[in-house]
Amino acid sequence: MKKILIGSYILIIIVVIFGIGKSGIFDSKNEKAIAAGEKVYNNNCLVCHGETGKGEGSNAGTAINNQHFLSAVSDKDLYNYVKYGREGTAMPAYGPRLQEKDLNNLTAFMRNWQTKEIDFDVPKTISGDPERGLKKYNLYCLNCHGEAGAGKLKMGTVLSNPQYLQYTTDKQMWIGIAYGREETRMGPSLKGLEGARQLSKKDITDIISYLRTIKPKNEKINDYLTP
C-alpha cells in the first residue's frame, strides 16, 4: 500500500512538472520578449492606451487589455494592428518606426495581458442583408460609431477605416458586436446577454454585411508622434 501511495505521489509530481513546462511559465525567452515589449509599449503606446492598456491614456485610445478582445484576435492580428496602424485616426503605422523585433516583443507583451480564453458562439456563415443592416446600424450603432462608421472621439472606433476593414475578420466583428468588450462603453448586444441592445444573431450578421459595403476612408490627420 505504501509503495502504491509513493508511486501515486511521483506520478502527480511528474504531471505537475510537465504541465508547468508546457505552460511556458519558465520560458526565459518569452519573459525577455515580454519585458522588452513593455519598454516599447511605455515609449510608444502608453500615452493613448494607458498604463494598464485599458484605454485610460491622456490621448484617445481603445482598450486593448481586454479579455474579450484578446480572446478574439491572434498574435498576427495584434502585430498587424501595430505595424499598419489605422489611417485617418491617431493610431499611426509603427512599421516604419519600429524594428521587427520590437513589433514582435510588443505583441508578446500585449498577449501577456490575457488571463483566460473565452469561447464565443459564432455562426459558421456570416452573410446577411446589408440594407437591413444599415437600418439596424443607424438605430443601434450610429450614436457611438458615427454615420457610415466614421467614428466619434472617445465614443466609438472608426469602422470605415481601411486597415480595420482589411485586418478584422467577419468573425471578429461579430464577436465585438455580440459580446462587446468588458469594462468599456461597448457592452454586449446579443439577445440574452446583459446588454442594453438585445439584437438577434441575424441583426448582428446584417450589420456586419452592411459594414462590408462601406468604402474605406483614407483621410489623413495630424500625427502627434511626428517630430
Short mmCIF file of C-alpha atoms in Angstrom, two decimals:
data_model
loop_
_atom_site.label_atom_id
_atom_site.label_comp_id
_atom_site.label_asym_id
_atom_site.label_seq_id
_atom_site.Cartn_x
_atom_site.Cartn_y
_atom_site.Cartn_z
CA MET A 1 0.00 0.00 0.00
CA LYS A 2 2.89 2.33 0.89
CA LYS A 3 4.56 1.65 -2.47
CA ILE A 4 1.30 2.48 -4.27
CA LEU A 5 0.99 5.81 -2.43
CA ILE A 6 4.61 6.72 -3.20
CA GLY A 7 4.07 5.80 -6.85
CA SER A 8 0.96 7.98 -6.96
CA TYR A 9 2.82 10.96 -5.48
CA ILE A 10 5.61 10.59 -8.03
CA LEU A 11 3.08 10.44 -10.87
CA ILE A 12 1.36 13.60 -9.63
CA ILE A 13 4.69 15.44 -9.40
CA ILE A 14 5.59 14.39 -12.96
CA VAL A 15 2.22 15.61 -14.26
CA VAL A 16 2.58 18.96 -12.47
CA ILE A 17 6.13 19.49 -13.77
CA PHE A 18 5.06 18.55 -17.30
CA GLY A 19 2.10 20.93 -17.11
CA ILE A 20 4.26 23.82 -15.93
CA GLY A 21 6.74 23.13 -18.68
CA LYS A 22 4.03 23.18 -21.32
CA SER A 23 2.53 26.38 -19.94
CA GLY A 24 5.66 28.36 -20.72
CA ILE A 25 5.78 29.90 -17.22
CA PHE A 26 9.54 29.41 -17.08
CA ASP A 27 10.17 30.23 -20.72
CA SER A 28 13.03 32.71 -20.30
CA LYS A 29 12.89 33.73 -23.96
CA ASN A 30 9.22 34.68 -23.66
CA GLU A 31 9.91 36.53 -20.40
CA LYS A 32 12.63 38.55 -22.12
CA ALA A 33 10.31 39.34 -25.02
CA ILE A 34 7.57 40.50 -22.65
CA ALA A 35 9.99 42.70 -20.67
CA ALA A 36 11.36 44.21 -23.88
CA GLY A 37 7.84 44.67 -25.22
CA GLU A 38 6.82 46.55 -22.08
CA LYS A 39 9.54 49.13 -22.76
CA VAL A 40 8.33 49.52 -26.33
CA TYR A 41 4.76 49.90 -25.07
CA ASN A 42 5.68 52.52 -22.47
CA ASN A 43 7.59 54.56 -25.04
CA ASN A 44 5.01 54.42 -27.82
CA CYS A 45 1.59 53.25 -26.68
CA LEU A 46 1.04 54.30 -23.08
CA VAL A 47 0.10 57.89 -23.93
CA CYS A 48 -3.06 56.68 -25.71
CA HIS A 49 -3.85 53.20 -24.42
CA GLY A 50 -2.89 53.88 -20.82
CA GLU A 51 -0.55 52.38 -18.27
CA THR A 52 -2.70 49.28 -17.93
CA GLY A 53 -3.81 49.13 -21.57
CA LYS A 54 -7.44 49.82 -20.71
CA GLY A 55 -7.65 52.98 -22.80
CA GLU A 56 -7.02 55.36 -19.90
CA GLY A 57 -4.23 57.31 -21.60
CA SER A 58 -4.23 61.10 -21.86
CA ASN A 59 -4.98 60.82 -25.59
CA ALA A 60 -7.83 58.83 -27.12
CA GLY A 61 -7.02 55.12 -27.28
CA THR A 62 -9.06 51.93 -27.27
CA ALA A 63 -8.89 49.29 -24.54
CA ILE A 64 -6.56 46.52 -25.67
CA ASN A 65 -6.06 44.94 -22.25
CA ASN A 66 -9.44 43.32 -22.60
CA GLN A 67 -10.23 39.63 -22.32
CA HIS A 68 -12.97 39.66 -24.96
CA PHE A 69 -10.68 41.41 -27.42
CA LEU A 70 -7.62 39.26 -26.68
CA SER A 71 -9.67 36.07 -26.98
CA ALA A 72 -10.90 37.13 -30.41
CA VAL A 73 -7.58 38.08 -32.02
CA SER A 74 -4.41 36.19 -32.88
CA ASP A 75 -0.83 37.32 -32.32
CA LYS A 76 -0.66 38.04 -36.05
CA ASP A 77 -3.67 40.34 -35.70
CA LEU A 78 -2.03 42.28 -32.85
CA TYR A 79 1.15 42.54 -34.90
CA ASN A 80 -0.74 43.87 -37.95
CA TYR A 81 -2.70 46.40 -35.89
CA VAL A 82 0.55 47.92 -34.65
CA LYS A 83 2.57 47.62 -37.86
CA TYR A 84 -0.02 49.09 -40.21
CA GLY A 85 -1.90 51.39 -37.83
CA ARG A 86 -5.17 52.98 -38.89
CA GLU A 87 -5.21 55.77 -41.42
CA GLY A 88 -7.31 58.79 -40.55
CA THR A 89 -7.01 58.14 -36.82
CA ALA A 90 -4.48 58.87 -34.06
CA MET A 91 -3.13 55.31 -34.48
CA PRO A 92 -0.08 55.63 -36.77
CA ALA A 93 1.63 52.80 -38.62
CA TYR A 94 4.56 51.68 -36.49
CA GLY A 95 6.12 49.55 -39.21
CA PRO A 96 8.40 52.39 -40.37
CA ARG A 97 9.13 53.43 -36.76
CA LEU A 98 9.92 50.16 -35.01
CA GLN A 99 12.24 47.28 -35.79
CA GLU A 100 10.80 43.83 -36.43
CA LYS A 101 11.97 42.54 -33.04
CA ASP A 102 10.26 45.48 -31.33
CA LEU A 103 6.96 44.67 -33.05
CA ASN A 104 7.24 41.01 -32.01
CA ASN A 105 8.17 41.91 -28.43
CA LEU A 106 5.29 44.36 -28.20
CA THR A 107 2.94 41.63 -29.43
CA ALA A 108 4.25 39.29 -26.73
CA PHE A 109 3.69 41.98 -24.08
CA MET A 110 0.10 42.59 -25.14
CA ARG A 111 -0.63 38.86 -25.31
CA ASN A 112 0.66 38.51 -21.75
CA TRP A 113 -2.35 40.54 -20.61
CA GLN A 114 -4.61 37.63 -21.49
CA THR A 115 -5.63 35.71 -18.36
CA LYS A 116 -8.34 33.49 -19.83
CA GLU A 117 -9.56 32.14 -23.14
CA ILE A 118 -13.21 32.84 -23.89
CA ASP A 119 -15.18 30.51 -26.14
CA PHE A 120 -17.57 32.53 -28.31
CA ASP A 121 -20.66 31.13 -30.01
CA VAL A 122 -20.38 32.49 -33.55
CA PRO A 123 -22.39 31.49 -36.65
CA LYS A 124 -20.39 29.41 -39.13
CA THR A 125 -21.60 31.58 -42.00
CA ILE A 126 -21.84 35.36 -41.67
CA SER A 127 -23.74 36.63 -44.68
CA GLY A 128 -26.79 38.86 -44.31
CA ASP A 129 -28.81 41.69 -45.77
CA PRO A 130 -26.74 44.92 -45.95
CA GLU A 131 -29.80 47.15 -46.47
CA ARG A 132 -31.43 45.78 -43.35
CA GLY A 133 -28.06 46.04 -41.65
CA LEU A 134 -27.86 49.77 -42.47
CA LYS A 135 -31.18 50.35 -40.74
CA LYS A 136 -30.05 48.38 -37.69
CA TYR A 137 -26.70 50.19 -37.67
CA ASN A 138 -28.37 53.61 -37.75
CA LEU A 139 -30.66 52.57 -34.94
CA TYR A 140 -28.16 50.92 -32.61
CA CYS A 141 -24.59 51.85 -33.61
CA LEU A 142 -24.56 55.31 -35.20
CA ASN A 143 -24.75 57.15 -31.88
CA CYS A 144 -21.23 55.98 -30.93
CA HIS A 145 -19.57 54.95 -34.19
CA GLY A 146 -20.90 57.78 -36.33
CA GLU A 147 -22.51 57.91 -39.74
CA ALA A 148 -21.14 55.24 -42.09
CA GLY A 149 -18.69 54.13 -39.41
CA ALA A 150 -16.83 57.45 -39.27
CA GLY A 151 -16.26 57.05 -35.52
CA LYS A 152 -16.57 59.54 -32.66
CA LEU A 153 -13.76 60.67 -30.37
CA LYS A 154 -13.81 58.80 -27.04
CA MET A 155 -17.15 57.29 -28.07
CA GLY A 156 -16.65 54.66 -30.76
CA THR A 157 -13.85 53.49 -33.04
CA VAL A 158 -13.69 54.22 -36.79
CA LEU A 159 -15.28 51.26 -38.56
CA SER A 160 -14.78 52.66 -42.07
CA ASN A 161 -11.01 52.61 -41.63
CA PRO A 162 -9.22 50.66 -44.42
CA GLN A 163 -6.90 48.84 -42.02
CA TYR A 164 -9.79 47.91 -39.72
CA LEU A 165 -11.76 46.50 -42.64
CA GLN A 166 -8.72 44.68 -44.03
CA TYR A 167 -7.35 43.14 -40.85
CA THR A 168 -10.59 42.41 -39.00
CA THR A 169 -12.49 39.28 -39.98
CA ASP A 170 -16.27 38.95 -40.09
CA LYS A 171 -16.00 36.59 -37.14
CA GLN A 172 -14.09 39.15 -35.09
CA MET A 173 -16.63 41.83 -35.98
CA TRP A 174 -19.44 39.52 -34.94
CA ILE A 175 -17.79 38.80 -31.59
CA GLY A 176 -17.18 42.50 -30.99
CA ILE A 177 -20.82 43.40 -31.59
CA ALA A 178 -22.37 40.39 -29.87
CA TYR A 179 -20.16 40.17 -26.79
CA GLY A 180 -18.76 43.70 -26.57
CA ARG A 181 -15.67 44.49 -24.51
CA GLU A 182 -15.90 44.31 -20.75
CA GLU A 183 -15.26 47.49 -18.77
CA THR A 184 -15.76 49.70 -21.84
CA ARG A 185 -18.60 51.64 -23.46
CA MET A 186 -19.06 48.70 -25.84
CA GLY A 187 -21.41 46.43 -23.95
CA PRO A 188 -22.80 43.14 -25.25
CA SER A 189 -25.54 43.35 -27.87
CA LEU A 190 -26.58 39.73 -28.38
CA LYS A 191 -30.06 38.86 -27.18
CA GLY A 192 -29.86 37.01 -23.88
CA LEU A 193 -26.73 38.77 -22.66
CA GLU A 194 -26.74 41.61 -20.15
CA GLY A 195 -26.65 44.49 -22.61
CA ALA A 196 -28.90 47.45 -23.40
CA ARG A 197 -29.23 46.30 -27.00
CA GLN A 198 -30.86 42.91 -27.47
CA LEU A 199 -30.03 42.03 -31.07
CA SER A 200 -30.72 38.71 -32.72
CA LYS A 201 -27.95 36.78 -34.46
CA LYS A 202 -29.48 37.84 -37.78
CA ASP A 203 -29.42 41.51 -36.74
CA ILE A 204 -25.69 41.29 -35.99
CA THR A 205 -24.96 39.42 -39.21
CA ASP A 206 -26.87 42.03 -41.23
CA ILE A 207 -24.94 44.88 -39.56
CA ILE A 208 -21.63 43.23 -40.50
CA SER A 209 -22.84 42.74 -44.06
CA TYR A 210 -23.57 46.48 -44.16
CA LEU A 211 -20.14 47.37 -42.72
CA ARG A 212 -18.53 45.41 -45.54
CA THR A 213 -20.21 47.71 -48.07
CA ILE A 214 -18.68 50.86 -46.59
CA LYS A 215 -15.97 52.36 -48.76
CA PRO A 216 -12.82 52.83 -46.69
CA LYS A 217 -11.93 56.42 -45.92
CA ASN A 218 -8.33 57.42 -46.43
CA GLU A 219 -8.42 60.83 -44.78
CA LYS A 220 -5.14 61.98 -43.27
CA ILE A 221 -4.92 63.68 -39.88
CA ASN A 222 -2.08 65.27 -37.99
CA ASP A 223 0.17 62.64 -36.45
CA TYR A 224 1.06 63.86 -32.97
CA LEU A 225 4.03 61.44 -32.90
CA THR A 226 5.74 63.18 -35.83
CA PRO A 227 8.63 65.37 -34.61
#
